[in-house]
CSV table of C-alpha atoms in Angstrom, one decimal:
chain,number,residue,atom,x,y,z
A,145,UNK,CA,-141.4,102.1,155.1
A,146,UNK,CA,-141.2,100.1,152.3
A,147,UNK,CA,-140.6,96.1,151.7
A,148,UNK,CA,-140.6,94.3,148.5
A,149,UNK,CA,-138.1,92.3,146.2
A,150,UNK,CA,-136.3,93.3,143.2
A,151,UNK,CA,-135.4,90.2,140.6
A,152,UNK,CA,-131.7,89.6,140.3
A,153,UNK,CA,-130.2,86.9,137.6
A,154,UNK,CA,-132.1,83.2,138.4
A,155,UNK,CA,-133.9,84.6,141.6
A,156,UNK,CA,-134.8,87.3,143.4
A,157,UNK,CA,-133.3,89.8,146.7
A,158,UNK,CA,-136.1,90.7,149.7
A,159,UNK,CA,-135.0,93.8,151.0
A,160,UNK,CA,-136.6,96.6,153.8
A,161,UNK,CA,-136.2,100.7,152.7
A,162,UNK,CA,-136.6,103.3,155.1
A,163,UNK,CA,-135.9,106.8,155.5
A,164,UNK,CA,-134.8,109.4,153.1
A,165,UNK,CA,-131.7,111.1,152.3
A,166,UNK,CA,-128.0,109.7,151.1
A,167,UNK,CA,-128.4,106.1,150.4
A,168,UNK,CA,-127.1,103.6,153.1
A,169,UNK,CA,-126.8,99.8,152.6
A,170,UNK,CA,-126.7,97.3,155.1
A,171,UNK,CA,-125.0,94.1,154.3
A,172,UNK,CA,-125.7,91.2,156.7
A,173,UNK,CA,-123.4,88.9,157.7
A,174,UNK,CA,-123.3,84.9,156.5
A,175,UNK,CA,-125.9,82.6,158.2
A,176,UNK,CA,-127.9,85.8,159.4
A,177,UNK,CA,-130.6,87.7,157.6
A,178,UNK,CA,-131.4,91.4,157.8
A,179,UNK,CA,-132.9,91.7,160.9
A,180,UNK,CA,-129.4,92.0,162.6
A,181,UNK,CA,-129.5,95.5,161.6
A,182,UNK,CA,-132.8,96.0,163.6
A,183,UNK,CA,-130.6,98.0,166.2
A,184,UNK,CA,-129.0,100.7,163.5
A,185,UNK,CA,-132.3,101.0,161.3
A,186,UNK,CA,-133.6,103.6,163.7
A,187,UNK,CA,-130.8,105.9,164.8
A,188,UNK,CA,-129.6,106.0,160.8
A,189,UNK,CA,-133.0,106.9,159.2
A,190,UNK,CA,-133.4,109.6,162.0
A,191,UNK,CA,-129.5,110.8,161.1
A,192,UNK,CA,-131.0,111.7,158.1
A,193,UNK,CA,-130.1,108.6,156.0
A,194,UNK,CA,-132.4,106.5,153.2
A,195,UNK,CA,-131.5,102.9,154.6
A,196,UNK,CA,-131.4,99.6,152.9
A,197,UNK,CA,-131.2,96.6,154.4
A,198,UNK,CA,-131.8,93.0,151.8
A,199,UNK,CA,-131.5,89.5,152.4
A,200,UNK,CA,-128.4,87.9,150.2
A,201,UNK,CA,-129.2,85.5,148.4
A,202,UNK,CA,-129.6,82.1,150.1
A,203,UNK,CA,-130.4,84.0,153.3
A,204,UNK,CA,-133.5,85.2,154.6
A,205,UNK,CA,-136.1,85.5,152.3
A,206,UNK,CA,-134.4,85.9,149.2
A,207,UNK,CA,-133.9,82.8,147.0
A,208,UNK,CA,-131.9,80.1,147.5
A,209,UNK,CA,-129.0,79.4,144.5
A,210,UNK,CA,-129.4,77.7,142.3
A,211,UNK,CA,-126.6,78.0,139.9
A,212,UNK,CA,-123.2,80.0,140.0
A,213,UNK,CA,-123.7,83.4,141.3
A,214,UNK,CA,-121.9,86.8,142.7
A,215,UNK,CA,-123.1,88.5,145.6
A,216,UNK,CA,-121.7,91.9,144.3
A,217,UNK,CA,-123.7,91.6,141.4
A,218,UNK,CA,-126.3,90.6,142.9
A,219,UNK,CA,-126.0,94.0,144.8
A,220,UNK,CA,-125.7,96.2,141.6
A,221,UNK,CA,-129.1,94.8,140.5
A,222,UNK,CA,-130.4,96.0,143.8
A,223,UNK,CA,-129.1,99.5,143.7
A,224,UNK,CA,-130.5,99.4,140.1
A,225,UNK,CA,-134.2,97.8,140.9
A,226,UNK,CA,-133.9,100.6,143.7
A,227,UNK,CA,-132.6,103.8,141.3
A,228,UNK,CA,-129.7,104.3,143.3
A,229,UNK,CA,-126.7,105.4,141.2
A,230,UNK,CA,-124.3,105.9,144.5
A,231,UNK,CA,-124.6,104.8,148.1
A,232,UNK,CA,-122.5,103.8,151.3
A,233,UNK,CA,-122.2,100.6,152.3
A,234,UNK,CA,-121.9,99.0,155.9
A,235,UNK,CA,-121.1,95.1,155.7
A,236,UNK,CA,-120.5,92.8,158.7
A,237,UNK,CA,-118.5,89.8,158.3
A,238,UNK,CA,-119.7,87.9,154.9
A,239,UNK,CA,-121.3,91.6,154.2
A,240,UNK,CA,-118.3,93.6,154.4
A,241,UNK,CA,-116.5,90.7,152.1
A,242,UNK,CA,-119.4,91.3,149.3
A,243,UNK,CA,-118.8,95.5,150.1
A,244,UNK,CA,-115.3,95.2,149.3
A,245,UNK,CA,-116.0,92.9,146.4
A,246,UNK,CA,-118.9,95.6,145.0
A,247,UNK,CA,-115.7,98.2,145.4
A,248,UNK,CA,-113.1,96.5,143.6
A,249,UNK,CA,-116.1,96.0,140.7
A,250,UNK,CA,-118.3,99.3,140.6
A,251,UNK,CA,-115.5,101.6,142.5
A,252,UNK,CA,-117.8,105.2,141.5
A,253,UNK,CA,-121.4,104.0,142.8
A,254,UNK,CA,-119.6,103.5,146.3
A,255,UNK,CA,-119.3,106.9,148.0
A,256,UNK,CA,-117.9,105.6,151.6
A,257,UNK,CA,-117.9,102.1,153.2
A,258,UNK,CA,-117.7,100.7,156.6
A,259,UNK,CA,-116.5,97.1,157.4
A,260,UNK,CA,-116.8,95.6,160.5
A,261,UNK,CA,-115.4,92.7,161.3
A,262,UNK,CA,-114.2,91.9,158.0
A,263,UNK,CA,-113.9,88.8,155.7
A,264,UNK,CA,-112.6,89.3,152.2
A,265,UNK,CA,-112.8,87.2,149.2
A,266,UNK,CA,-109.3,85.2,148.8
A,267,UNK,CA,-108.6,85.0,152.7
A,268,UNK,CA,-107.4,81.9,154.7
A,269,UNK,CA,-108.6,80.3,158.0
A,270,UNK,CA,-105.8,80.0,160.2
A,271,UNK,CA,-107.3,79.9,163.9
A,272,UNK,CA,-107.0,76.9,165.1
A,273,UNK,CA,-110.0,77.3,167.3
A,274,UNK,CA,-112.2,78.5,163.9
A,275,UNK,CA,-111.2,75.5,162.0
A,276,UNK,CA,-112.1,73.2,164.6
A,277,UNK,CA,-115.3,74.8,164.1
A,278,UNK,CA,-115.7,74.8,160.8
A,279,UNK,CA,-114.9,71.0,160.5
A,280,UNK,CA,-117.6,70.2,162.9
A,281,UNK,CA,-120.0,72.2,161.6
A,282,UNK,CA,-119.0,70.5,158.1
A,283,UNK,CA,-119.8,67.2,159.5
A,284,UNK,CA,-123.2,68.3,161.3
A,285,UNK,CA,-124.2,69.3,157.5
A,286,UNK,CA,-123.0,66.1,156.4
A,287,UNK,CA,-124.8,64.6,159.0
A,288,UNK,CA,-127.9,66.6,158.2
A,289,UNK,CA,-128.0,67.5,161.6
A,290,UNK,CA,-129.3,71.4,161.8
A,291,UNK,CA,-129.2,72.1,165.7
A,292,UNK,CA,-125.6,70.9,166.2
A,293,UNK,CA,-124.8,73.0,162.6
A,294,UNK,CA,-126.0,76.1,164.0
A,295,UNK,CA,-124.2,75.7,167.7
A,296,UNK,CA,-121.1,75.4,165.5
A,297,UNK,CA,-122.0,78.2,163.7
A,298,UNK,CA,-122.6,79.9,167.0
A,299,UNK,CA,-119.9,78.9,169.0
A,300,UNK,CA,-117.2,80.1,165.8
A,301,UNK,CA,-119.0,83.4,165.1
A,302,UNK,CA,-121.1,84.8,167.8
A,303,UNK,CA,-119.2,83.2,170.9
A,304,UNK,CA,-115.8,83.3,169.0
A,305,UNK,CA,-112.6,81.4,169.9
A,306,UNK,CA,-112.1,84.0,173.4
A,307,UNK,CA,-115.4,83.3,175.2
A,308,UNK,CA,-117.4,80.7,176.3
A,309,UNK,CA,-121.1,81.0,175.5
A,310,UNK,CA,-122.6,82.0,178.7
A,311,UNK,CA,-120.4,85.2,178.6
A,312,UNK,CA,-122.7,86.4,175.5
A,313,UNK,CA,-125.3,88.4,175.3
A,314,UNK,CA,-128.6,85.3,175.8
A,315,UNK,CA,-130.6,88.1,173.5
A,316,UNK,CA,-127.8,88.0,170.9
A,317,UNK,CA,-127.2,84.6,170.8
A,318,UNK,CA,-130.7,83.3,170.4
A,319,UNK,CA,-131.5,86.0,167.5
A,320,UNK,CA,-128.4,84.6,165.6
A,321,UNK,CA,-129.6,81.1,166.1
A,322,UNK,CA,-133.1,82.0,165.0
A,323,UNK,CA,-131.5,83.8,162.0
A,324,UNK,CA,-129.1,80.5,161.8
A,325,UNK,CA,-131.9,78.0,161.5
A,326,UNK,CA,-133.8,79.7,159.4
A,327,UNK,CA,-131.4,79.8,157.0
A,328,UNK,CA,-130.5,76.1,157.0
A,329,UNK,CA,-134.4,75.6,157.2
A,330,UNK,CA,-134.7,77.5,153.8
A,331,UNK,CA,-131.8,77.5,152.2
A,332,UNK,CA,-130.1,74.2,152.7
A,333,UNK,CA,-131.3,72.5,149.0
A,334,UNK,CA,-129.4,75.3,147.5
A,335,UNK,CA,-126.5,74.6,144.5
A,336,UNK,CA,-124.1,76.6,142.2
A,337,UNK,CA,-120.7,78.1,143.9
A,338,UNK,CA,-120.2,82.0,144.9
A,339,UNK,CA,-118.1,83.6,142.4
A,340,UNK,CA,-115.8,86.7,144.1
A,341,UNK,CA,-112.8,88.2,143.0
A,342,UNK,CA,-109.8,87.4,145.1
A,343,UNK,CA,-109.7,90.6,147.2
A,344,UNK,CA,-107.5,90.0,149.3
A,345,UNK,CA,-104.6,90.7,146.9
A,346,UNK,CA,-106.5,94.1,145.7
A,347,UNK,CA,-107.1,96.1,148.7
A,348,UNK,CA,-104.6,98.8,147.4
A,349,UNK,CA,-107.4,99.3,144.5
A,350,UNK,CA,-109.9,100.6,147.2
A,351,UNK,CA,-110.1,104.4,146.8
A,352,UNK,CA,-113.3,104.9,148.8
A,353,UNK,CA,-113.3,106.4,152.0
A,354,UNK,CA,-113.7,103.7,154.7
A,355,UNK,CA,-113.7,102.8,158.7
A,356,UNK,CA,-112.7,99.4,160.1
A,357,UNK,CA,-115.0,98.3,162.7
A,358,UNK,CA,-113.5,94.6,164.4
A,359,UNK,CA,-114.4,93.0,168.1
A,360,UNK,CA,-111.7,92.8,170.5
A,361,UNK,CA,-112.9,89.0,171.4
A,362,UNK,CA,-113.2,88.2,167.4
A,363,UNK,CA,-110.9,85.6,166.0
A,364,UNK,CA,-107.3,86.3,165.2
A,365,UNK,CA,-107.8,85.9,161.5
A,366,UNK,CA,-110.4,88.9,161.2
A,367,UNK,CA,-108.1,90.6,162.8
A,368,UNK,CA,-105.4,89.9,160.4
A,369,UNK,CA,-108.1,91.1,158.1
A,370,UNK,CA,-108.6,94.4,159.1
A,371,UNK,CA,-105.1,95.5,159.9
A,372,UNK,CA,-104.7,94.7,155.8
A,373,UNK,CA,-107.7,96.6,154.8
A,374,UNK,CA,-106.4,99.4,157.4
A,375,UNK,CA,-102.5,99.1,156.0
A,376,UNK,CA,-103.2,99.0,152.3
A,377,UNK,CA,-106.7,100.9,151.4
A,378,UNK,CA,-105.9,104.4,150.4
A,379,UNK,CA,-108.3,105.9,152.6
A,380,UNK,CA,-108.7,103.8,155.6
A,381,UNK,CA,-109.1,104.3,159.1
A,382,UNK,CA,-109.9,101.3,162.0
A,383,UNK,CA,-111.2,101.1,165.5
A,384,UNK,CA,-111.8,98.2,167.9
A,385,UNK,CA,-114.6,97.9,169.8
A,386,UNK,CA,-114.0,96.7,173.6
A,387,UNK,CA,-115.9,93.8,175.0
A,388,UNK,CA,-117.6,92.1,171.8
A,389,UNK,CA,-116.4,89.7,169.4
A,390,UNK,CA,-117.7,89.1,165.9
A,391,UNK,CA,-121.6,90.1,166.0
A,392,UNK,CA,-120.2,93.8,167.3
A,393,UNK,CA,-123.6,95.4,165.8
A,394,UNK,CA,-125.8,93.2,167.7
A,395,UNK,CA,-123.9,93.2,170.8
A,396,UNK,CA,-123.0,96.5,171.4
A,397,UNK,CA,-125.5,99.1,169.3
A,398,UNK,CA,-124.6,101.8,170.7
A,399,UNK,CA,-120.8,102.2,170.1
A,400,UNK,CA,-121.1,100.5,166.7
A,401,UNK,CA,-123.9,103.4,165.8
A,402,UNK,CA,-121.9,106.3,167.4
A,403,UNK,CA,-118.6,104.8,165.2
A,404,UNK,CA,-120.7,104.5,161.7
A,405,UNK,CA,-122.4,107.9,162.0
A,406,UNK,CA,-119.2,109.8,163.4
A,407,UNK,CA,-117.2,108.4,160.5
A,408,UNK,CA,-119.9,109.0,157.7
A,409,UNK,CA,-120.3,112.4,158.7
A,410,UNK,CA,-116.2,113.6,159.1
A,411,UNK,CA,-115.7,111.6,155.7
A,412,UNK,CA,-118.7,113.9,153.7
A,413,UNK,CA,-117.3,117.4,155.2
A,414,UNK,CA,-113.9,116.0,154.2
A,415,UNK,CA,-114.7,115.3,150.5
């Protein structure tokens, strides 16, 4: 096991290594930190895979922004700090968003990607229920008011707009609030704007080989999402996961590793 951070342009990434073998990046999603992956780390370094796992910028404990930045390059200068030329990426949420942003950018250092429950750069909230949401966990920030923030943020992406939250995993929730707070704790001085590249209108540039992973419970806009990636890809395949909404990693570890490792393997024969 290895730990460290690797310098990237006005900061720095934290990121976790273990394993050896073909290069496998986990991408977390927004408000959360790497430790959502702690339930894949084990069953993909013992498939015989070198795994990544980093803290985005402004999560975790990489730095906070503090001027305009990219979170696909801020990936290339991990894969570079780390001496990997090509790798497969797994992204969740705000992670598969910077994964299909790294595509479009650096197509031949991505050798097969797997986005579950996907945002992607350009995309519009429609969901009523998410933009109620949003627009009160825009006033908790404006109100400086970091419990009710993070229940927002947890009632909009780990409950989601088809449960209530005592029909979630307790486990779950709390580890996404823990990763929530910690975020605001640590992050929430930080300034510049996320540059991305409007991917939304480009998903019929991705050539890579990828699986779409989305909740049955999620929000209707995901997936809206996915059914694009799935339609206009070139090499796209998509499967929904019964009985989870957005967190699907976290809440059911099992399917999600059996899907990742199933479709990894069938895509490498294939190529």
């Amino acid at each position: 096991m290895t730990n460290g951070r690797v310098p990237v342009r006005d900061g720095e990434l934290f990121f976790d290594e273990r394993g050896a073998g073909h290069p496998l990046v986990l991408l977390h999603g927004g408000s959360l930190d790497h430790r959502m992956w702690d339930g894949q780390v084990g069953p993909f370094v013992r498939a015989g895979y070198r795994v990544i796992r980093y803290d985005a910028r402004g999560h975790g404990q990489s730095s906070t922004p503090t001027s305009d930045f990219a979170a696909y390059d801020d990936l290339a200068q991990l894969l570079a700090g780390l001496d990997i030329a090509r790798a497969s990426l797994v992204g969740l949420s705000y992670g598969a968003r910077t994964a299909v942003d790294f595509a479009l950018a650096h197509p031949n250092t991505v050798e097969m990607m797997v986005l579950a429950s996907p945002g992607v750069s350009g995309m519009q909230f429609t969901d009523p229920a998410i933009l109620a949401l949003m627009q009160h966990q825009a006033e908790a920030a404006q109100n400086r008011d970091a419990a009710a923030y993070v229940e927002y943020f947890l009632r909009a992406w780990v409950d989601g707009p088809h449960r209530t939250p005592d029909a979630v995993d307790p486990q779950v929730r709390e580890r996404c609030r823990q990763m929530a707070r910690g975020v605001v704790d640590a992050h929430a001085s930080g300034s510049g704007a996320l540059r991305e590249l409007g991917a939304l209108e480009r998903l019929g540039e991705l050539s890579t080989p990828l699986l779409v992973l989305v909740g049955d419970l999620d929000s209707n806009d995901i997936h809206a999402v996915a059914g694009r990636i799935e339609a206009e890809a070139q090499f796209a395949a998509s499967a929904v996961v019964p009985g989870t909404g957005h967190t699907l990693a976290m809440e059911q570890p099992a399917a999600f590793n059996a899907a990742v490792l199933t479709f990894l393997e069938r895509a490498r024969l294939a190529r």
